XYZ file of C-alpha atoms in Angstrom:
251
model
C 7.049 14.982 -17.274
C 5.586 13.676 -14.031
C 6.300 10.301 -12.513
C 9.273 8.405 -11.167
C 10.353 4.749 -11.233
C 12.661 2.696 -9.033
C 13.913 -0.314 -10.987
C 15.615 -3.499 -9.790
C 17.155 -6.576 -11.436
C 18.047 -9.542 -9.227
C 18.908 -13.229 -9.392
C 16.685 -15.548 -7.336
C 17.495 -19.231 -6.715
C 14.761 -21.423 -8.201
C 14.180 -23.161 -4.875
C 13.591 -19.774 -3.188
C 11.143 -18.230 -5.669
C 8.163 -18.806 -3.377
C 10.038 -17.271 -0.437
C 10.903 -14.257 -2.566
C 7.282 -13.844 -3.714
C 6.089 -13.889 -0.088
C 8.632 -11.222 0.818
C 7.671 -9.155 -2.236
C 3.971 -9.245 -1.354
C 4.788 -8.045 2.160
C 6.971 -5.249 0.779
C 4.440 -4.237 -1.850
C 1.711 -3.818 0.734
C 3.913 -1.478 2.784
C 5.107 0.572 -0.214
C 1.548 1.083 -1.468
C 0.250 2.057 1.969
C 2.958 4.714 2.183
C 2.004 6.207 -1.184
C 3.688 4.325 -4.059
C 1.458 4.202 -7.136
C 2.392 0.681 -8.226
C 4.581 -2.257 -7.198
C 5.543 -4.914 -9.746
C 7.581 -8.126 -9.528
C 8.252 -9.808 -12.882
C 9.946 -13.196 -13.316
C 11.885 -14.052 -16.473
C 9.909 -15.608 -19.319
C 11.670 -14.737 -22.578
C 15.124 -13.747 -21.334
C 18.161 -14.882 -23.326
C 21.849 -14.597 -22.630
C 23.533 -12.123 -24.988
C 26.960 -12.078 -26.576
C 28.087 -8.872 -24.851
C 25.491 -8.122 -22.194
C 22.026 -9.197 -21.078
C 19.909 -9.526 -17.966
C 21.477 -12.900 -17.046
C 24.991 -11.593 -17.581
C 24.309 -8.383 -15.670
C 23.465 -10.302 -12.480
C 25.965 -13.118 -13.159
C 23.082 -15.610 -13.273
C 23.841 -19.134 -12.089
C 22.306 -22.288 -13.553
C 19.953 -22.754 -10.605
C 18.636 -19.142 -10.677
C 16.043 -17.030 -12.477
C 16.035 -13.301 -13.228
C 13.492 -10.967 -11.630
C 12.853 -7.497 -13.031
C 11.020 -5.340 -10.497
C 9.848 -1.753 -10.410
C 7.960 0.662 -8.157
C 6.185 3.747 -9.517
C 5.717 7.141 -7.860
C 4.226 10.570 -8.584
C 7.625 12.329 -8.534
C 11.228 12.052 -7.335
C 10.365 14.054 -4.217
C 7.384 11.827 -3.435
C 9.533 8.734 -4.011
C 12.099 9.996 -1.501
C 9.374 10.614 1.100
C 7.756 7.216 0.554
C 11.050 5.332 0.704
C 12.038 7.141 3.909
C 8.790 5.997 5.542
C 9.233 2.447 4.249
C 12.730 2.233 5.705
C 11.309 3.098 9.149
C 8.272 0.810 8.940
C 8.482 -1.812 11.737
C 6.812 -4.420 9.525
C 9.964 -4.581 7.376
C 12.518 -4.209 10.177
C 13.303 -7.940 10.212
C 13.847 -7.969 6.443
C 16.163 -4.939 6.437
C 18.211 -6.414 9.296
C 18.328 -9.903 7.773
C 21.680 -11.594 7.352
C 22.413 -11.517 3.593
C 23.036 -15.274 3.737
C 19.399 -15.779 4.786
C 17.896 -13.566 2.058
C 15.991 -15.265 -0.816
C 18.365 -13.650 -3.341
C 21.999 -12.528 -3.547
C 21.937 -8.874 -2.485
C 25.478 -8.317 -3.770
C 24.357 -8.946 -7.354
C 21.275 -6.711 -7.239
C 21.127 -3.850 -9.747
C 18.897 -0.907 -8.889
C 18.361 2.767 -9.605
C 15.855 5.602 -9.899
C 14.569 6.686 -13.308
C 12.756 9.778 -14.581
C 10.239 9.085 -17.387
C 10.939 10.939 -20.640
C 8.260 9.212 -22.768
C 4.980 8.003 -21.263
C 2.250 6.288 -23.327
C -0.593 4.214 -21.858
C -3.610 2.461 -23.354
C -4.805 0.522 -20.291
C -5.119 0.762 -16.551
C -5.365 -2.030 -14.003
C -8.817 -1.905 -12.409
C -8.995 -2.743 -8.727
C -12.097 -4.240 -7.222
C -14.123 -1.715 -5.268
C -13.440 -3.657 -2.068
C -9.695 -3.354 -2.709
C -10.044 0.390 -3.301
C -11.957 0.900 -0.038
C -9.429 -1.144 1.950
C -6.468 0.616 0.318
C -7.981 4.025 1.090
C -8.466 3.169 4.781
C -4.963 1.721 5.189
C -3.270 4.551 3.334
C -5.187 7.252 5.196
C -4.636 5.447 8.495
C -0.879 5.470 7.946
C -0.936 9.247 7.439
C -0.862 9.423 3.632
C -4.224 11.152 3.584
C -3.692 13.552 0.654
C -2.361 10.738 -1.542
C -5.282 8.496 -0.556
C -7.787 11.217 -1.489
C -6.064 11.984 -4.786
C -6.072 8.326 -5.746
C -9.425 7.035 -4.534
C -11.871 9.878 -3.728
C -13.987 11.624 -6.384
C -13.801 15.411 -6.722
C -17.551 15.730 -5.983
C -17.392 13.385 -2.969
C -19.756 13.926 -0.032
C -19.893 12.348 3.437
C -22.233 12.062 6.424
C -19.978 12.530 9.463
C -22.005 14.938 11.587
C -18.971 16.630 13.137
C -17.647 18.183 9.894
C -18.966 19.937 6.816
C -20.089 17.443 4.213
C -17.623 18.224 1.409
C -14.428 16.455 0.337
C -11.976 19.126 1.491
C -13.462 19.441 4.980
C -13.223 15.735 5.748
C -9.708 15.461 4.328
C -8.523 18.355 6.497
C -10.243 16.837 9.546
C -8.467 13.511 8.940
C -5.123 15.286 8.560
C -5.700 17.144 11.826
C -6.679 13.899 13.596
C -3.460 12.295 12.371
C -1.387 15.214 13.679
C -3.033 14.922 17.097
C -2.836 11.105 17.292
C -0.286 9.912 14.701
C 0.371 6.408 15.955
C -2.910 4.813 14.935
C -3.342 1.602 12.976
C -6.380 0.173 11.229
C -7.097 -3.530 10.860
C -9.943 -4.416 8.526
C -11.787 -7.363 10.027
C -14.513 -7.749 7.405
C -15.405 -6.204 4.062
C -18.389 -6.730 1.782
C -18.984 -5.588 -1.804
C -22.350 -5.374 -3.537
C -22.581 -3.527 -6.874
C -21.572 0.086 -6.128
C -21.428 -0.334 -2.327
C -18.636 -1.565 -0.032
C -18.965 -2.008 3.731
C -15.947 -2.474 6.009
C -15.794 -3.383 9.712
C -12.479 -2.332 11.228
C -10.454 -2.014 14.409
C -8.709 1.317 14.944
C -5.920 0.846 17.509
C -4.322 3.799 19.284
C -0.954 3.624 20.987
C -1.810 6.012 23.808
C -3.088 3.783 26.647
C -5.400 6.606 27.751
C -7.224 6.485 24.402
C -9.729 3.730 23.748
C -9.602 1.663 20.585
C -12.538 2.002 18.223
C -14.689 -0.383 16.206
C -15.705 1.391 12.996
C -18.076 0.619 10.151
C -17.524 2.484 6.877
C -20.051 2.420 4.042
C -18.618 3.483 0.672
C -20.657 4.306 -2.424
C -18.783 4.255 -5.732
C -19.087 5.782 -9.164
C -16.858 3.634 -11.370
C -13.570 3.344 -9.435
C -13.908 6.448 -7.225
C -15.600 6.832 -3.846
C -18.451 9.300 -4.268
C -20.134 9.037 -0.845
C -19.179 7.826 2.636
C -20.941 7.001 5.899
C -19.023 6.034 9.053
C -20.179 4.834 12.468
C -17.824 4.214 15.413
C -18.008 2.612 18.830
C -15.401 2.906 21.576
C -14.180 -0.481 22.788
C -14.542 -0.728 26.549
C -12.124 -2.836 28.594
C -14.792 -4.469 30.723
C -18.134 -5.362 29.131
C -20.915 -7.891 29.845
C -20.968 -9.187 26.262
C -18.616 -12.185 26.010
C -18.728 -12.162 22.182
C -16.751 -8.934 21.776
C -17.320 -6.258 19.119
C -15.869 -8.358 16.302
């Protein structure tokens, strides 16, 4: 059976719940961009102390703490290992990983965690993202190098595009993006604006390149959707010059 789950149980001081939620949102964004399928943080609601064992007893819960049950989902154990390796190297989380345990919003010594392989899987619902969220997630995931995962998750099988430099089918553009990432891997994309109207999403983004000899790019993407999949894409780019007469800038 496909799938893989990393699960965590931790104790969070009540006066640090907001700090923990901020940290979790930052972590979730990074995990998803690197290919995780889902990232969930759940705070206790109906959690009772047992006679022999329970969630509170497992983490030696104190009176001023609450239990969090958290889990991250993946396509497979191998994909989970690849995603986690990238997350551990992501500079956006460097400060968190190097944090003094005394400054963390929970007691790391009492954290319980492990990886789990699904043996029964039954679903009757699926969380629906807004189309704007799908478009932004696709750009960020593809920009970080997880191009195949981004296509599998967000791009329809009969997708077409209008980039004049490549054939107009799904496979051709995906391969072109993978080749571009191999040639210039240290790119980042910052979405400045995004607009959603019915089945259309438009994004206005900054593509930054680490090589000082390569110019950054201002890019507009136009996505057309069928349900929750991108079915058609237009993109227009403009190199950002260092010296220009326009004082307003490209953004």
